[in-house]
Amino acid sequence: MTETQTKTSSPELRAAEGAMEGLREDLFRHVFAYRPLPPLSPEGRFIRRLPEGLRRAVVWTPHALVLGAALIVLMAGMANWHYRFLMGFVPAIAVAMTLVRPVAAFWGSMLATIFCAVLGSEGLWGPSAFIAQVVVMVVVAARTRPRTAVWMWTVTLLFGLLLEGGDPTVTAPMAVLSAFALLVVALVHIRRDAEQEVREAEREITVQRTVTAVERDRRTLLEERTTIARELHDVVAHHMSVVAIQAEAAPYRVENPPPELEQAFVTIRENAVAALTELRRVLGVVRAEDYEAPDAPQPTLAVLDGLLDNVRETGLETEKVITGAVRELPQGVELSAYRIIQEALSNTLRHAPGATARVEIAYVLGGIGLRIVNGPPRGLVKPSPGAGHGITGMRERVAMLNGAMTAAAAEDGGYEVAVFLPVPPAETEPDERDGRGDRDDRDDRGTVAETLVIERDGSA
């Protein structure tokens, strides 16, 4: 068949084909499929509130209702004068079949109706056949889907009109009663499906939120570690540059140094320059393309007063208290302490507007202790919501230095951050000069330092 001979089906024809396919799918395919009715869930909204013993019995309520309806059909058939037992037993079998083979039960009910009409004297819809047909359609519709209910009602209506010779008055009671019953079942079915879809959507949203929160925390953690790596790069690069410069200048400070000593200093310098090169490569992995290295040196506790002055200008009343003998700490510790105080004060500005803050710095033998505490928020400005990223960054810095940190709400409604950063005892530094080679050092120091600075900038 050529393309010009091919005709597109009309919408009406496609709708009819879809309807017939639905009929075959619902009432003709897998007619004898074994689908036992499952018990109710013991975790239902009402069942879970019952005692344990009663709960085990209540879950079988649908089965008891179906068997009770079968018993009613049996009793209705027994009221007939002719063939009492058969008039009740055959339709009751169709009702009981809905527990295991629902589609076969519908067709069995149709056959039972013909059987009762032939043996009985009350026409097509005798009491037992009438009750059995309604019960079967309701149970099957409840166990399948609303579309199946429509097909069963349509088939039943055509079946009654056909056997009664087109007289609608005989099948009208069955059609009206079953229509109302099936409509109620369909509405319950649709509502239950809608509630299930809502629960599924809520579950998916909850899972997605959980995954998003985990990913956000992980991304925040990586960002904080990257920031720390960038800052420590400047600290380490400075010390390695000093090592390289001193190793280059050391031979000029010794008169007639042995070759072994000169070679040792050359090796030290080469290793320092190589370390700077590797440090630059590692940092390039974690540094963003748009990252610009700061021009100013990394801050320390010596410039903490400037930070406090800045936050006071924003309206945060801040008090600083220092205990112990103030001394210079390793630059990494100084930088971390400064950043922790900076982040704690920033959190106070965001989450406790109008509060006061107190910064306590304690210099002890084993390290340095920090305590930043603020009062409850005051005033009309509402606190800004936060995601805990600042606390994550503080913990990363403390963990990097093997320190300890606690952060929790205070009893008065404020917040307190307490940190201890250990500092190992510094080794005794050798004298920078031994009294020899001063003249050579003074002559060559500028040239050597300039050379090493250029090399350091090019490699780190």
Tab-separated table of C-alpha atoms in Angstrom:
chain	number	residue	atom	x	y	z
A	1	MET	CA	0.000	0.000	0.000
A	2	THR	CA	1.429	3.349	-1.041
A	3	GLU	CA	1.523	6.398	1.144
A	4	THR	CA	-1.269	8.089	-0.863
A	5	GLN	CA	-3.547	5.114	-0.309
A	6	THR	CA	-2.995	5.140	3.437
A	7	LYS	CA	-5.840	6.864	5.222
A	8	THR	CA	-5.534	8.330	8.684
A	9	SER	CA	-8.075	6.968	11.141
A	10	SER	CA	-10.628	9.449	12.373
A	11	PRO	CA	-10.696	10.425	16.055
A	12	GLU	CA	-13.987	8.595	16.507
A	13	LEU	CA	-12.552	5.389	15.060
A	14	ARG	CA	-9.450	5.650	17.250
A	15	ALA	CA	-11.656	6.212	20.296
A	16	ALA	CA	-13.757	3.156	19.417
A	17	GLU	CA	-10.647	1.041	18.938
A	18	GLY	CA	-9.313	2.216	22.285
A	19	ALA	CA	-12.600	1.398	23.973
A	20	MET	CA	-12.690	-2.119	22.545
A	21	GLU	CA	-9.095	-2.643	23.575
A	22	GLY	CA	-10.008	-1.547	27.116
A	23	LEU	CA	-12.931	-3.975	27.118
A	24	ARG	CA	-10.698	-6.850	26.068
A	25	GLU	CA	-8.056	-5.891	28.608
A	26	ASP	CA	-10.484	-5.619	31.537
A	27	LEU	CA	-12.983	-8.451	30.973
A	28	PHE	CA	-11.531	-10.948	28.489
A	29	ARG	CA	-7.793	-11.191	29.002
A	30	HIS	CA	-6.618	-13.243	31.961
A	31	VAL	CA	-10.190	-14.110	32.914
A	32	PHE	CA	-9.133	-16.959	35.190
A	33	ALA	CA	-6.086	-15.217	36.650
A	34	TYR	CA	-5.556	-16.105	40.286
A	35	ARG	CA	-5.579	-12.853	42.271
A	36	PRO	CA	-6.422	-13.496	45.932
A	37	LEU	CA	-7.732	-10.550	47.898
A	38	PRO	CA	-4.970	-9.445	50.300
A	39	PRO	CA	-5.762	-8.558	53.917
A	40	LEU	CA	-5.805	-4.967	55.084
A	41	SER	CA	-2.568	-3.391	56.184
A	42	PRO	CA	-2.090	-3.575	59.972
A	43	GLU	CA	-0.434	-0.144	59.752
A	44	GLY	CA	-3.597	1.558	58.495
A	45	ARG	CA	-4.814	4.813	59.927
A	46	PHE	CA	-7.406	3.178	62.206
A	47	ILE	CA	-6.236	-0.430	62.468
A	48	ARG	CA	-2.906	0.457	64.067
A	49	ARG	CA	-4.748	2.036	66.997
A	50	LEU	CA	-6.441	-1.261	67.897
A	51	PRO	CA	-5.046	-3.883	70.292
A	52	GLU	CA	-2.732	-6.478	68.808
A	53	GLY	CA	-5.215	-9.379	69.060
A	54	LEU	CA	-8.081	-7.416	67.555
A	55	ARG	CA	-5.825	-6.052	64.851
A	56	ARG	CA	-5.056	-9.549	63.528
A	57	ALA	CA	-8.781	-10.194	63.109
A	58	VAL	CA	-9.768	-6.809	61.664
A	59	VAL	CA	-7.380	-7.129	58.722
A	60	TRP	CA	-9.652	-9.894	57.334
A	61	THR	CA	-12.744	-7.674	57.360
A	62	PRO	CA	-13.121	-7.503	53.508
A	63	HIS	CA	-13.091	-11.301	53.274
A	64	ALA	CA	-15.719	-11.550	56.015
A	65	LEU	CA	-17.948	-9.024	54.251
A	66	VAL	CA	-17.771	-10.888	50.939
A	67	LEU	CA	-18.531	-14.226	52.578
A	68	GLY	CA	-21.371	-12.581	54.494
A	69	ALA	CA	-22.809	-11.298	51.219
A	70	ALA	CA	-22.524	-14.837	49.797
A	71	LEU	CA	-24.467	-16.125	52.806
A	72	ILE	CA	-27.212	-13.525	52.174
A	73	VAL	CA	-27.425	-14.628	48.532
A	74	LEU	CA	-27.710	-18.232	49.678
A	75	MET	CA	-30.538	-17.372	52.071
A	76	ALA	CA	-32.325	-15.338	49.372
A	77	GLY	CA	-32.203	-18.325	47.056
A	78	MET	CA	-33.494	-20.640	49.757
A	79	ALA	CA	-36.673	-18.496	49.960
A	80	ASN	CA	-37.598	-19.580	46.432
A	81	TRP	CA	-40.088	-22.446	46.218
A	82	HIS	CA	-38.381	-24.209	43.320
A	83	TYR	CA	-34.917	-25.677	43.614
A	84	ARG	CA	-34.183	-23.819	46.841
A	85	PHE	CA	-30.628	-24.979	47.378
A	86	LEU	CA	-29.474	-24.514	43.787
A	87	MET	CA	-31.160	-21.096	43.485
A	88	GLY	CA	-29.024	-19.843	46.379
A	89	PHE	CA	-25.879	-21.932	46.102
A	90	VAL	CA	-24.964	-21.195	42.467
A	91	PRO	CA	-25.065	-17.348	42.762
A	92	ALA	CA	-23.309	-17.582	46.127
A	93	ILE	CA	-20.388	-19.387	44.451
A	94	ALA	CA	-19.964	-16.446	42.062
A	95	VAL	CA	-19.881	-14.020	45.015
A	96	ALA	CA	-17.270	-16.113	46.853
A	97	MET	CA	-15.126	-16.334	43.677
A	98	THR	CA	-14.489	-12.573	43.838
A	99	LEU	CA	-11.981	-13.319	46.634
A	100	VAL	CA	-9.640	-15.243	44.306
A	101	ARG	CA	-10.675	-14.764	40.650
A	102	PRO	CA	-12.556	-11.465	40.299
A	103	VAL	CA	-13.012	-11.333	36.489
A	104	ALA	CA	-14.107	-14.963	36.333
A	105	ALA	CA	-16.556	-14.219	39.160
A	106	PHE	CA	-18.280	-11.561	37.010
A	107	TRP	CA	-18.848	-13.975	34.123
A	108	GLY	CA	-19.849	-16.667	36.598
A	109	SER	CA	-22.475	-14.332	38.003
A	110	MET	CA	-23.873	-13.824	34.509
A	111	LEU	CA	-24.109	-17.595	34.039
A	112	ALA	CA	-25.681	-17.967	37.483
A	113	THR	CA	-28.325	-15.401	36.487
A	114	ILE	CA	-29.251	-17.453	33.411
A	115	PHE	CA	-29.279	-20.618	35.528
A	116	CYS	CA	-31.640	-19.098	38.105
A	117	ALA	CA	-33.867	-17.628	35.372
A	118	VAL	CA	-34.262	-21.068	33.765
A	119	LEU	CA	-34.968	-22.955	37.015
A	120	GLY	CA	-36.928	-20.292	38.834
A	121	SER	CA	-40.228	-18.611	38.207
A	122	GLU	CA	-39.367	-14.991	39.025
A	123	GLY	CA	-37.912	-13.897	35.707
A	124	LEU	CA	-34.382	-12.863	34.849
A	125	TRP	CA	-33.474	-11.025	38.028
A	126	GLY	CA	-34.648	-13.135	40.914
A	127	PRO	CA	-33.675	-12.119	44.472
A	128	SER	CA	-30.537	-14.234	44.662
A	129	ALA	CA	-29.361	-13.382	41.117
A	130	PHE	CA	-30.107	-9.693	41.633
A	131	ILE	CA	-28.151	-9.457	44.893
A	132	ALA	CA	-25.310	-11.610	43.570
A	133	GLN	CA	-24.874	-9.496	40.426
A	134	VAL	CA	-24.730	-6.208	42.366
A	135	VAL	CA	-22.333	-7.590	44.960
A	136	VAL	CA	-20.051	-9.111	42.330
A	137	MET	CA	-19.848	-5.888	40.322
A	138	VAL	CA	-19.119	-3.827	43.446
A	139	VAL	CA	-16.373	-6.160	44.672
A	140	VAL	CA	-14.760	-6.542	41.242
A	141	ALA	CA	-14.854	-2.771	40.685
A	142	ALA	CA	-13.261	-2.213	44.098
A	143	ARG	CA	-10.519	-4.717	43.265
A	144	THR	CA	-9.742	-3.418	39.768
A	145	ARG	CA	-10.280	0.124	38.472
A	146	PRO	CA	-13.142	2.491	37.564
A	147	ARG	CA	-12.944	1.651	33.860
A	148	THR	CA	-13.756	-1.975	34.636
A	149	ALA	CA	-16.870	-0.842	36.527
A	150	VAL	CA	-18.095	0.986	33.416
A	151	TRP	CA	-17.620	-2.088	31.247
A	152	MET	CA	-19.362	-4.395	33.739
A	153	TRP	CA	-22.354	-2.080	34.012
A	154	THR	CA	-22.599	-1.768	30.218
A	155	VAL	CA	-22.362	-5.532	29.671
A	156	THR	CA	-24.963	-6.167	32.388
A	157	LEU	CA	-27.355	-3.656	30.851
A	158	LEU	CA	-26.995	-5.163	27.342
A	159	PHE	CA	-27.290	-8.632	28.819
A	160	GLY	CA	-30.595	-7.792	30.539
A	161	LEU	CA	-32.056	-6.049	27.483
A	162	LEU	CA	-31.094	-8.937	25.245
A	163	LEU	CA	-32.601	-11.703	27.392
A	164	GLU	CA	-35.793	-9.756	28.162
A	165	GLY	CA	-36.465	-8.959	24.552
A	166	GLY	CA	-35.604	-5.253	24.764
A	167	ASP	CA	-37.980	-4.469	27.640
A	168	PRO	CA	-36.121	-1.866	29.748
A	169	THR	CA	-38.447	-2.085	32.723
A	170	VAL	CA	-37.096	-5.486	33.766
A	171	THR	CA	-33.424	-4.463	33.876
A	172	ALA	CA	-34.036	-0.870	34.992
A	173	PRO	CA	-33.902	-1.610	38.766
A	174	MET	CA	-30.657	-3.501	38.323
A	175	ALA	CA	-29.181	-0.742	36.120
A	176	VAL	CA	-30.111	2.081	38.510
A	177	LEU	CA	-29.025	0.384	41.734
A	178	SER	CA	-25.770	-0.933	40.292
A	179	ALA	CA	-25.004	2.476	38.723
A	180	PHE	CA	-25.220	4.205	42.109
A	181	ALA	CA	-23.200	1.477	43.817
A	182	LEU	CA	-20.497	1.495	41.139
A	183	LEU	CA	-20.380	5.290	41.157
A	184	VAL	CA	-19.670	5.283	44.887
A	185	VAL	CA	-16.960	2.636	44.418
A	186	ALA	CA	-15.399	4.592	41.563
A	187	LEU	CA	-15.297	7.797	43.604
A	188	VAL	CA	-13.668	5.985	46.521
A	189	HIS	CA	-11.241	4.377	44.108
A	190	ILE	CA	-10.310	7.695	42.505
A	191	ARG	CA	-9.869	9.373	45.864
A	192	ARG	CA	-7.687	6.553	47.128
A	193	ASP	CA	-5.508	6.719	44.019
A	194	ALA	CA	-5.220	10.482	44.381
A	195	GLU	CA	-4.176	10.155	48.019
A	196	GLN	CA	-1.640	7.509	47.074
A	197	GLU	CA	-0.204	9.745	44.370
A	198	VAL	CA	0.029	12.596	46.859
A	199	ARG	CA	1.829	10.354	49.329
A	200	GLU	CA	4.197	9.167	46.615
A	201	ALA	CA	4.872	12.750	45.587
A	202	GLU	CA	5.496	13.773	49.189
A	203	ARG	CA	7.816	10.805	49.642
A	204	GLU	CA	9.743	11.715	46.489
A	205	ILE	CA	9.954	15.340	47.596
A	206	THR	CA	11.236	14.252	51.010
A	207	VAL	CA	13.844	12.007	49.422
A	208	GLN	CA	14.856	14.761	47.018
A	209	ARG	CA	15.153	17.261	49.845
A	210	THR	CA	17.284	14.828	51.803
A	211	VAL	CA	19.545	14.224	48.829
A	212	THR	CA	19.738	17.945	48.140
A	213	ALA	CA	20.627	18.688	51.759
A	214	VAL	CA	23.348	16.027	51.736
A	215	GLU	CA	24.773	17.326	48.474
A	216	ARG	CA	24.612	20.903	49.734
A	217	ASP	CA	26.449	19.971	52.926
A	218	ARG	CA	29.038	18.058	50.949
A	219	ARG	CA	29.511	20.954	48.540
A	220	THR	CA	29.806	23.378	51.438
A	221	LEU	CA	32.393	21.148	53.069
A	222	LEU	CA	34.442	21.012	49.878
A	223	GLU	CA	34.195	24.779	49.433
A	224	GLU	CA	35.392	25.368	52.978
A	225	ARG	CA	38.301	22.991	52.508
A	226	THR	CA	39.194	24.707	49.255
A	227	THR	CA	39.175	28.090	50.986
A	228	ILE	CA	41.399	26.764	53.756
A	229	ALA	CA	43.772	25.252	51.189
A	230	ARG	CA	44.050	28.591	49.383
A	231	GLU	CA	44.805	30.463	52.571
A	232	LEU	CA	47.328	27.938	53.828
A	233	HIS	CA	49.049	28.053	50.464
A	234	ASP	CA	50.178	31.608	51.168
A	235	VAL	CA	51.399	30.639	54.627
A	236	VAL	CA	53.355	27.594	53.454
A	237	ALA	CA	54.696	29.386	50.385
A	238	HIS	CA	56.066	32.158	52.587
A	239	HIS	CA	57.928	29.761	54.864
A	240	MET	CA	59.281	27.700	51.958
A	241	SER	CA	60.501	30.891	50.283
A	242	VAL	CA	62.310	31.871	53.466
A	243	VAL	CA	63.940	28.436	53.598
A	244	ALA	CA	65.090	28.771	49.989
A	245	ILE	CA	66.468	32.269	50.547
A	246	GLN	CA	68.358	31.259	53.696
A	247	ALA	CA	69.767	28.173	51.993
A	248	GLU	CA	71.011	30.340	49.114
A	249	ALA	CA	72.592	32.935	51.412
A	250	ALA	CA	74.076	30.520	53.973
A	251	PRO	CA	77.328	29.709	52.089
A	252	TYR	CA	78.201	33.410	51.919
A	253	ARG	CA	78.073	33.671	55.688
A	254	VAL	CA	80.799	31.072	56.202
A	255	GLU	CA	84.397	31.756	55.274
A	256	ASN	CA	85.779	29.084	52.977
A	257	PRO	CA	82.863	26.635	53.430
A	258	PRO	CA	83.643	23.008	52.551
A	259	PRO	CA	82.145	21.671	49.318
A	260	GLU	CA	79.975	19.238	51.236
A	261	LEU	CA	78.318	22.127	53.078
A	262	GLU	CA	77.750	24.090	49.893
A	263	GLN	CA	76.212	21.021	48.238
A	264	ALA	CA	73.943	20.491	51.251
A	265	PHE	CA	72.632	24.039	51.025
A	266	VAL	CA	72.155	23.676	47.270
A	267	THR	CA	70.117	20.529	47.897
A	268	ILE	CA	68.013	22.323	50.531
A	269	ARG	CA	67.302	25.169	48.162
A	270	GLU	CA	66.412	22.828	45.285
A	271	ASN	CA	64.041	20.868	47.510
A	272	ALA	CA	62.400	24.076	48.736
A	273	VAL	CA	61.876	25.341	45.180
A	274	ALA	CA	60.543	21.912	44.128
A	275	ALA	CA	58.130	21.950	47.076
A	276	LEU	CA	56.869	25.372	45.999
A	277	THR	CA	56.322	24.062	42.473
A	278	GLU	CA	54.369	21.034	43.680
A	279	LEU	CA	52.358	23.235	46.003
A	280	ARG	CA	51.359	25.400	43.072
A	281	ARG	CA	50.263	22.342	41.075
A	282	VAL	CA	48.162	20.956	43.917
A	283	LEU	CA	46.542	24.304	44.529
A	284	GLY	CA	45.684	24.581	40.831
A	285	VAL	CA	43.424	21.546	41.189
A	286	VAL	CA	41.241	23.149	43.852
A	287	ARG	CA	41.427	26.741	42.682
A	288	ALA	CA	38.581	28.044	40.583
A	289	GLU	CA	39.312	29.623	37.220
A	290	ASP	CA	37.938	32.975	38.338
A	291	TYR	CA	39.828	32.944	41.626
A	292	GLU	CA	42.124	35.906	42.202
A	293	ALA	CA	44.834	35.658	44.789
A	294	PRO	CA	44.584	38.377	47.460
A	295	ASP	CA	47.096	41.178	47.308
A	296	ALA	CA	47.250	41.685	51.080
A	297	PRO	CA	48.866	39.136	53.410
A	298	GLN	CA	46.665	36.708	55.295
A	299	PRO	CA	45.289	38.247	58.507
A	300	THR	CA	46.416	37.294	62.007
A	301	LEU	CA	45.275	38.101	65.529
A	302	ALA	CA	47.490	41.196	65.438
A	303	VAL	CA	44.928	42.904	63.189
A	304	LEU	CA	41.907	41.668	65.130
A	305	ASP	CA	41.154	45.185	66.399
A	306	GLY	CA	40.461	46.304	62.844
A	307	LEU	CA	37.886	43.521	62.449
A	308	LEU	CA	36.203	44.485	65.716
A	309	ASP	CA	36.081	48.125	64.655
A	310	ASN	CA	34.356	47.128	61.416
A	311	VAL	CA	31.639	45.102	63.156
A	312	ARG	CA	31.103	47.908	65.676
A	313	GLU	CA	30.415	50.246	62.765
A	314	THR	CA	27.631	47.909	61.636
A	315	GLY	CA	25.944	48.212	65.040
A	316	LEU	CA	27.294	45.143	66.850
A	317	GLU	CA	28.654	46.093	70.249
A	318	THR	CA	31.704	43.893	70.710
A	319	GLU	CA	33.982	43.464	73.708
A	320	LYS	CA	37.430	41.857	73.555
A	321	VAL	CA	39.079	40.187	76.541
A	322	ILE	CA	42.594	38.721	76.416
A	323	THR	CA	44.060	36.533	79.138
A	324	GLY	CA	47.529	35.038	79.366
A	325	ALA	CA	50.804	36.181	77.884
A	326	VAL	CA	50.277	37.368	74.345
A	327	ARG	CA	52.771	35.743	72.010
A	328	GLU	CA	53.183	35.087	68.332
A	329	LEU	CA	51.745	31.764	67.232
A	330	PRO	CA	52.312	29.794	64.029
A	331	GLN	CA	50.816	31.624	61.113
A	332	GLY	CA	48.355	28.829	60.328
A	333	VAL	CA	46.991	28.941	63.868
A	334	GLU	CA	46.783	32.738	63.801
A	335	LEU	CA	44.908	32.650	60.495
A	336	SER	CA	42.447	29.998	61.668
A	337	ALA	CA	41.785	31.829	64.933
A	338	TYR	CA	41.145	35.069	63.059
A	339	ARG	CA	38.760	33.374	60.578
A	340	ILE	CA	36.851	31.616	63.374
A	341	ILE	CA	36.299	34.901	65.213
A	342	GLN	CA	35.338	36.589	61.951
A	343	GLU	CA	32.773	33.915	61.081
A	344	ALA	CA	31.312	33.856	64.605
A	345	LEU	CA	30.786	37.622	64.539
A	346	SER	CA	29.281	37.398	61.053
A	347	ASN	CA	26.821	34.793	62.322
A	348	THR	CA	25.912	37.139	65.174
A	349	LEU	CA	25.164	39.937	62.716
A	350	ARG	CA	22.947	37.641	60.610
A	351	HIS	CA	21.171	35.608	63.247
A	352	ALA	CA	21.096	37.893	66.293
A	353	PRO	CA	20.540	41.495	65.118
A	354	GLY	CA	20.724	44.011	67.937
A	355	ALA	CA	22.650	41.667	70.255
A	356	THR	CA	26.002	42.247	71.930
A	357	ALA	CA	29.054	40.034	71.486
A	358	ARG	CA	32.076	39.185	73.586
A	359	VAL	CA	35.349	37.815	72.215
A	360	GLU	CA	37.642	36.074	74.704
A	361	ILE	CA	41.160	35.008	73.764
A	362	ALA	CA	43.171	32.917	76.216
A	363	TYR	CA	46.873	32.238	75.641
A	364	VAL	CA	47.838	29.077	77.482
A	365	LEU	CA	50.904	26.853	77.440
A	366	GLY	CA	49.405	24.219	75.146
A	367	GLY	CA	47.785	26.520	72.643
A	368	ILE	CA	45.116	29.203	72.403
A	369	GLY	CA	41.489	29.223	73.484
A	370	LEU	CA	38.715	31.231	71.846
A	371	ARG	CA	35.236	31.951	73.122
A	372	ILE	CA	32.785	34.056	71.157
A	373	VAL	CA	29.406	34.515	72.796
A	374	ASN	CA	26.504	36.762	71.868
A	375	GLY	CA	23.225	37.621	73.543
A	376	PRO	CA	19.716	37.088	72.211
A	377	PRO	CA	18.479	39.141	69.230
A	378	ARG	CA	16.830	42.430	70.063
A	379	GLY	CA	14.969	45.031	68.061
A	380	LEU	CA	12.571	44.856	65.130
A	381	VAL	CA	14.951	43.310	62.608
A	382	LYS	CA	14.219	39.632	62.041
A	383	PRO	CA	17.114	37.178	62.111
A	384	SER	CA	18.220	35.841	58.742
A	385	PRO	CA	17.844	32.096	58.150
A	386	GLY	CA	21.049	30.145	57.799
A	387	ALA	CA	22.177	26.754	56.541
A	388	GLY	CA	25.000	26.145	59.014
A	389	HIS	CA	27.788	26.758	56.484
A	390	GLY	CA	29.693	29.023	58.876
A	391	ILE	CA	29.764	26.385	61.601
A	392	THR	CA	30.952	23.847	59.023
A	393	GLY	CA	33.873	26.069	58.055
A	394	MET	CA	34.839	26.581	61.709
A	395	ARG	CA	34.815	22.850	62.390
A	396	GLU	CA	36.965	22.202	59.331
A	397	ARG	CA	39.594	24.665	60.506
A	398	VAL	CA	39.579	23.247	64.022
A	399	ALA	CA	39.799	19.659	62.754
A	400	MET	CA	42.719	20.610	60.517
A	401	LEU	CA	44.687	21.735	63.595
A	402	ASN	CA	43.545	18.782	65.771
A	403	GLY	CA	41.637	21.153	68.026
A	404	ALA	CA	38.294	20.983	69.796
A	405	MET	CA	35.151	23.021	69.269
A	406	THR	CA	31.672	23.350	70.717
A	407	ALA	CA	28.876	25.492	69.333
A	408	ALA	CA	25.486	25.620	71.011
A	409	ALA	CA	22.727	27.957	72.092
A	410	ALA	CA	23.195	29.722	75.425
A	411	GLU	CA	20.677	29.696	78.260
A	412	ASP	CA	19.757	33.356	77.745
A	413	GLY	CA	18.784	32.774	74.111
A	414	GLY	CA	22.140	33.726	72.632
A	415	TYR	CA	24.830	31.570	71.094
A	416	GLU	CA	28.287	30.474	72.172
A	417	VAL	CA	31.269	29.173	70.211
A	418	ALA	CA	34.207	27.756	72.173
A	419	VAL	CA	37.389	26.634	70.420
A	420	PHE	CA	40.778	25.352	71.545
A	421	LEU	CA	43.643	25.238	69.041
A	422	PRO	CA	46.704	23.302	70.266
A	423	VAL	CA	50.151	24.694	69.576
A	424	PRO	CA	53.138	22.353	70.035
A	425	PRO	CA	56.126	23.804	71.925
A	426	ALA	CA	58.371	25.672	69.532
A	427	GLU	CA	61.886	24.407	69.183
A	428	THR	CA	64.752	26.738	70.056
A	429	GLU	CA	65.718	28.613	66.919
A	430	PRO	CA	69.452	28.850	66.155
A	431	ASP	CA	71.122	32.241	66.018
A	432	GLU	CA	70.742	33.831	62.665
A	433	ARG	CA	74.366	35.048	62.733
A	434	ASP	CA	77.530	33.475	63.950
A	435	GLY	CA	79.725	36.543	63.508
A	436	ARG	CA	81.335	35.326	60.330
A	437	GLY	CA	80.808	36.316	56.761
A	438	ASP	CA	78.942	39.544	57.618
A	439	ARG	CA	80.565	41.522	54.886
A	440	ASP	CA	79.860	38.943	52.187
A	441	ASP	CA	76.303	38.553	53.423
A	442	ARG	CA	75.712	42.287	53.303
A	443	ASP	CA	77.165	42.492	49.821
A	444	ASP	CA	75.214	39.595	48.317
A	445	ARG	CA	71.977	39.458	50.332
A	446	GLY	CA	70.056	41.837	48.091
A	447	THR	CA	70.970	40.005	44.912
A	448	VAL	CA	70.245	36.553	46.351
A	449	ALA	CA	66.942	37.600	47.944
A	450	GLU	CA	65.779	39.253	44.754
A	451	THR	CA	66.617	36.131	42.759
A	452	LEU	CA	64.760	33.815	45.139
A	453	VAL	CA	61.687	36.039	45.295
A	454	ILE	CA	61.481	36.007	41.498
A	455	GLU	CA	61.794	32.229	41.457
A	456	ARG	CA	59.227	31.879	44.218
A	457	ASP	CA	56.668	34.017	42.367
A	458	GLY	CA	57.198	32.037	39.235
A	459	SER	CA	56.718	28.638	40.888
A	460	ALA	CA	54.212	29.200	43.694
